[in-house]
mmCIF file of C-alpha atoms in Angstrom:
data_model
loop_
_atom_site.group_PDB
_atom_site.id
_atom_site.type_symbol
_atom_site.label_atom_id
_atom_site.label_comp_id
_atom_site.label_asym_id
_atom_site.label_seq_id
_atom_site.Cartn_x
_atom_site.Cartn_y
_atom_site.Cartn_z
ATOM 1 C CA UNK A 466 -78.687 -18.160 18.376
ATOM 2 C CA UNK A 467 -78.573 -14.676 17.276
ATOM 3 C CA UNK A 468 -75.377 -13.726 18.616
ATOM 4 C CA UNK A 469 -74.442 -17.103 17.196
ATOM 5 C CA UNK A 470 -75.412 -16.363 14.288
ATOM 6 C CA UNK A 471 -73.883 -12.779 14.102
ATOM 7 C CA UNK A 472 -70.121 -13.806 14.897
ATOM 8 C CA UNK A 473 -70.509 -17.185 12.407
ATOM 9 C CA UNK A 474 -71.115 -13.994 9.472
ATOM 10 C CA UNK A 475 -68.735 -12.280 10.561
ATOM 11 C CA UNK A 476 -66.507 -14.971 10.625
ATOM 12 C CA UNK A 477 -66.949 -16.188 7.529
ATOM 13 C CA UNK A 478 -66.724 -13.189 5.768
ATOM 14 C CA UNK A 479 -63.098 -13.223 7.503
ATOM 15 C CA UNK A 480 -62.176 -16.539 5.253
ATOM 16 C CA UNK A 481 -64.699 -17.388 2.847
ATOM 17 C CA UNK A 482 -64.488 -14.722 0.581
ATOM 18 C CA UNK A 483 -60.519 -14.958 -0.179
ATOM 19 C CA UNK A 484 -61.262 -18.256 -2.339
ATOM 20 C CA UNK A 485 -63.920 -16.190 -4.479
ATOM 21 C CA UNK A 486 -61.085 -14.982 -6.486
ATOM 22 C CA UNK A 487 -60.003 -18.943 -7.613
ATOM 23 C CA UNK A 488 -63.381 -20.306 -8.507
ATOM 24 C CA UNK A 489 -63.247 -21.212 -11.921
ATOM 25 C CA UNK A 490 -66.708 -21.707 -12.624
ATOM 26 C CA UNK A 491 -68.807 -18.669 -13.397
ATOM 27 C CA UNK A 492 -71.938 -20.327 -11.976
ATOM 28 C CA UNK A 493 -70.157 -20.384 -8.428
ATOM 29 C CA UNK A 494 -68.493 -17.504 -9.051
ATOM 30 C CA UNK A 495 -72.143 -15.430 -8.989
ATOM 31 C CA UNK A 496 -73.497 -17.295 -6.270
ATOM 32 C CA UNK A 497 -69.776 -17.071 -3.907
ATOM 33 C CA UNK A 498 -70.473 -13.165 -4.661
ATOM 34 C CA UNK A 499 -74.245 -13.674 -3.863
ATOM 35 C CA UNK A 500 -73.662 -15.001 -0.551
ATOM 36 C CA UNK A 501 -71.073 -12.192 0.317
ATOM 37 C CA UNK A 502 -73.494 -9.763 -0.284
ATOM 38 C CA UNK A 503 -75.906 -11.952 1.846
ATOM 39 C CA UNK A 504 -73.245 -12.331 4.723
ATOM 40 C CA UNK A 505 -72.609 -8.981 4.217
ATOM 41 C CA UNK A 506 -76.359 -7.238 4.224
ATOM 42 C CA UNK A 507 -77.472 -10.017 7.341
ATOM 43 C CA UNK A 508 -74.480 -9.179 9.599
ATOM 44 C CA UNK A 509 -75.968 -5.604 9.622
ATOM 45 C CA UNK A 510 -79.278 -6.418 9.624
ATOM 46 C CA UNK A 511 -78.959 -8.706 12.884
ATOM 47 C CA UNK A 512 -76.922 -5.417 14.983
ATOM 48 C CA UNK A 513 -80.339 -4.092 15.581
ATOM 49 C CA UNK A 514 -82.018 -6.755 16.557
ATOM 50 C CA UNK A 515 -79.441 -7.929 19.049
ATOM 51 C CA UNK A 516 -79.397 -4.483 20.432
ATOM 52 C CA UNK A 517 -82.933 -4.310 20.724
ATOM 53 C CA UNK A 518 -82.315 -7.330 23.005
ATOM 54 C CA UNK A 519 -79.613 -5.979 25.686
ATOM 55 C CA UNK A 520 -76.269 -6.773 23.349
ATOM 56 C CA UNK A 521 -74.223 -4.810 21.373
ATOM 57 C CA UNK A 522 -71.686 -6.611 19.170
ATOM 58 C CA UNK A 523 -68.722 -4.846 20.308
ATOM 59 C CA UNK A 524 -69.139 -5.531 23.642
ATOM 60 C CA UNK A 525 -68.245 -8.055 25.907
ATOM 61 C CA UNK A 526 -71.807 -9.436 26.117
ATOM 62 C CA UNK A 527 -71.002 -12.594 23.585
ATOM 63 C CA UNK A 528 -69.321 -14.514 25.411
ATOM 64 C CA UNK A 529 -65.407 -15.353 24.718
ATOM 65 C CA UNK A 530 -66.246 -18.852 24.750
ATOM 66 C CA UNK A 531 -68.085 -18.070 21.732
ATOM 67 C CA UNK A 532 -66.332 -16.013 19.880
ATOM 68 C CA UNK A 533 -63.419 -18.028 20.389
ATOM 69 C CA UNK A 534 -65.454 -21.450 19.323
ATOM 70 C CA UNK A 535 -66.903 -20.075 16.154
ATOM 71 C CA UNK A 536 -63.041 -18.873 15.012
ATOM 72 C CA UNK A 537 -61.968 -22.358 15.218
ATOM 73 C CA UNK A 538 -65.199 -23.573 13.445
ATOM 74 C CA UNK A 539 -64.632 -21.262 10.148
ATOM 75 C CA UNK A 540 -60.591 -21.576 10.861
ATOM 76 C CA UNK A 541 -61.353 -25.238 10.101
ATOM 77 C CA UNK A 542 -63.420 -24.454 6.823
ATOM 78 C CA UNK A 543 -60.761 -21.779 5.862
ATOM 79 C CA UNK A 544 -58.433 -24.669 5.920
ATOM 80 C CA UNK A 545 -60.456 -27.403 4.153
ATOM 81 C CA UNK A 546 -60.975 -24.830 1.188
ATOM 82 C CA UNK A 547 -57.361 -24.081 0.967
ATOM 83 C CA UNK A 548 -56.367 -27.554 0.861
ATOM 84 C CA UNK A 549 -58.704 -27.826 -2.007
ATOM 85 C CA UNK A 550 -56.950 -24.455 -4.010
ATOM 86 C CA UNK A 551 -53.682 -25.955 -3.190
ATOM 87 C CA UNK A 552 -55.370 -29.540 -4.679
ATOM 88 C CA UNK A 553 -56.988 -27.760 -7.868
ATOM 89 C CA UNK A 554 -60.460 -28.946 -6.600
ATOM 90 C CA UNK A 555 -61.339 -25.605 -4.992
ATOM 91 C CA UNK A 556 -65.326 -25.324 -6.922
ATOM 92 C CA UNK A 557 -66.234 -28.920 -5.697
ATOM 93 C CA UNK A 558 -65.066 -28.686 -2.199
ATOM 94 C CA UNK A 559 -66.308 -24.668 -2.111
ATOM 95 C CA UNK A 560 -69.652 -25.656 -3.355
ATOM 96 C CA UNK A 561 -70.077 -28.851 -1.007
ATOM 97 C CA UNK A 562 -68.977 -27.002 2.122
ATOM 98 C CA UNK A 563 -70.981 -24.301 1.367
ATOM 99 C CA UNK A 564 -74.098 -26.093 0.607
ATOM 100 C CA UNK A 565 -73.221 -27.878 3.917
ATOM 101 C CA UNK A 566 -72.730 -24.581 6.190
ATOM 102 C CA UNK A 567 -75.507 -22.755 4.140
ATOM 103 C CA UNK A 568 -77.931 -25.773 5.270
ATOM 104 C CA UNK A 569 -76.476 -24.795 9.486
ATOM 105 C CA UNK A 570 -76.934 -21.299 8.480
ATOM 106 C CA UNK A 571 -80.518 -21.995 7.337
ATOM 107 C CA UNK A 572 -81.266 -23.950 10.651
ATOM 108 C CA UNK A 573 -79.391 -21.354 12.654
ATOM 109 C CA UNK A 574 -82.086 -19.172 11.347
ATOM 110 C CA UNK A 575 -85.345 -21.718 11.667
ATOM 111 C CA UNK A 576 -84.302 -21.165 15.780
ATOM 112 C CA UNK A 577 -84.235 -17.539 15.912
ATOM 113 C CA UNK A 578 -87.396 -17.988 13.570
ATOM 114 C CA UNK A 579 -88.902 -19.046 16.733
ATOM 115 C CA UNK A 580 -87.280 -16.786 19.351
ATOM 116 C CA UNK A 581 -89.276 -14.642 21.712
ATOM 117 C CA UNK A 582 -88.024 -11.469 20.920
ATOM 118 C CA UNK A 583 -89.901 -10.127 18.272
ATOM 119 C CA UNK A 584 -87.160 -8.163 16.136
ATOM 120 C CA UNK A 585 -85.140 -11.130 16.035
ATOM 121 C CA UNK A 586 -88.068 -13.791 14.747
ATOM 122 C CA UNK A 587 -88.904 -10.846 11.990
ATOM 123 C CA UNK A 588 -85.356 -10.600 10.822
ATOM 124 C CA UNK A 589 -84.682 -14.554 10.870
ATOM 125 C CA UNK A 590 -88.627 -14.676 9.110
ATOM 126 C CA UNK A 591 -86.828 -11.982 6.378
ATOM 127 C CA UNK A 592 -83.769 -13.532 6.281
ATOM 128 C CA UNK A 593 -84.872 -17.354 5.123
ATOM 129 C CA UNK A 594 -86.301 -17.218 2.152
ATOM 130 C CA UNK A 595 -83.180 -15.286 0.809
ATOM 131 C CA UNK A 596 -80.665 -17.766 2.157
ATOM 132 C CA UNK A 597 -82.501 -20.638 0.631
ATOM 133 C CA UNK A 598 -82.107 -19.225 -2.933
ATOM 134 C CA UNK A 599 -78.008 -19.390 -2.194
ATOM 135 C CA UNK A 600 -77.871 -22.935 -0.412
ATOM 136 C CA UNK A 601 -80.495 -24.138 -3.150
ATOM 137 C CA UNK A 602 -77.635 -23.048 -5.939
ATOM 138 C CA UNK A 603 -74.549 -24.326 -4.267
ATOM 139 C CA UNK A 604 -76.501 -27.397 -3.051
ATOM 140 C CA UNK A 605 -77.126 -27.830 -7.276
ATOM 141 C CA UNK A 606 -73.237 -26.940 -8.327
ATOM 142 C CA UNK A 607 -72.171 -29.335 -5.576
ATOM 143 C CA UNK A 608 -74.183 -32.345 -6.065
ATOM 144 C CA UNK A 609 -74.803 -32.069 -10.892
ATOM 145 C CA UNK A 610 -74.927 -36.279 -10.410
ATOM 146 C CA UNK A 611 -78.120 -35.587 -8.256
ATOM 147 C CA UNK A 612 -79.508 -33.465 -10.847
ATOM 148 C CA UNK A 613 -78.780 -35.611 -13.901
ATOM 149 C CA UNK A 614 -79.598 -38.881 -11.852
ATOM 150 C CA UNK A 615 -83.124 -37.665 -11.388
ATOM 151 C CA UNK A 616 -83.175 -36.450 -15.331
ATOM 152 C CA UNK A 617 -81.886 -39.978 -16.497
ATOM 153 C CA UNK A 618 -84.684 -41.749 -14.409
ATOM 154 C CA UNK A 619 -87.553 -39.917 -15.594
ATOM 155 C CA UNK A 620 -86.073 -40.265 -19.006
ATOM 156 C CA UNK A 621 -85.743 -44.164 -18.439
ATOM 157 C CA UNK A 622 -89.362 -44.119 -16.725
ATOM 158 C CA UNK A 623 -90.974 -42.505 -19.901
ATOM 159 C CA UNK A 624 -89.459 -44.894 -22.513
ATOM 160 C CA UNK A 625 -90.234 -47.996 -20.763
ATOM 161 C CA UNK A 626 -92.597 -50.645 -22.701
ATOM 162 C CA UNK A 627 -95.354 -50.023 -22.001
#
C-alpha cells in the first residue's frame, strides 16, 4: 500500500495541480493549494519509510504493473477535470473528485496504518489526521446542499408547534 500510495502522489501531482490555476472559488482555491503542499510534503515523507523497507522509489522494485495502473487511474481523473474546464464546471467536478480520491487516499492510509513495518504505520498514523482536514473541506465545497439541508432541518425542527 505504501508504494501504492507513493506513485498515486506522485501521480497526481503530475495532473491535479494544472487545474489549480482555473478554480474560481477562493475557498477551493486554498484548499487545491493545501493539498499540493500535502501531496507534496507526504511523497517525501513516505521515501524513507519505503526504504527502510527494502525499496527505493527509483528503482525497479514497484512493479511496472503498478506504475503503469496508477497512470491510467489519475490519466482518467486528469481527463474528467478537463472536461469540466472545457464545460465551465471545473470547482464542482474538482471538489467532488477530490473529496472522492481524498476519501481512497484516506483509506489508502487506514491500511498502511496497520502495516507491520513500523516506519510505515508511524508515517500513515502522522499522515491521517492531516489529510482529513483537506477531504473534510472539499467534501464541504462539493456537497453546500448537504450542509444547508442539515441547517434547514434543525431550523424546521426548532420552530415546530410545540
Amino acid at each position: 500500500n505504501a508504494q501504492k500510495v507513493y506513485i498515486r502522489l506522485d501521480n497526481f501531482l503530475k495532473v491535479i495541480p494544472n487545474y489549480n490555476r482555473f478554480i474560481k472559488s477562493n475557498k477551493l482555491s486554498a484548499t487545491a493549494t493545501d493539498f499540493k503542499v500535502f501531496m507534496t510534503g507526504s511523497k517525501r515523507d513516505l521515501i524513507d519509510p519505503l526504504a527502510k523497507n527494502g525499496i527505493t522509489v527509483t528503482s525497479k522494485q514497484i512493479s511496472k504493473e503498478l506504475k503503469a495502473t496508477e497512470k491510467t487511474y489519475v490519466d482518467a481523473i486528469g481527463a474528467k477535470l478537463e472536461d469540466a474546464r472545457l464545460n465551465v464546471t471545473l470547482d464542482k467536478v474538482y471538489a467532488r473528485e477530490l473529496s472522492y480520491q481524498t476519501k481512497i487516499l484516506l483509506d489508502l492510509y487506514e491500511k498502511m496504518a496497520k502495516s507491520n513495518s513500523k516506519v510505515i504505520k508511524d508515517n500513515a498514523v502522522k499522515t491521517i489526521p492531516n489529510l482529513k482536514v483537506i477531504q473534510k473541506s472539499f467534501e464541504e465545497f462539493g456537497n453546500p446542499e448537504a450542509e444547508a439541508g442539515a441547517e434547514t432541518t434543525s431550523e424546521s425542527g426548532s420552530n415546530a408547534a410545540p
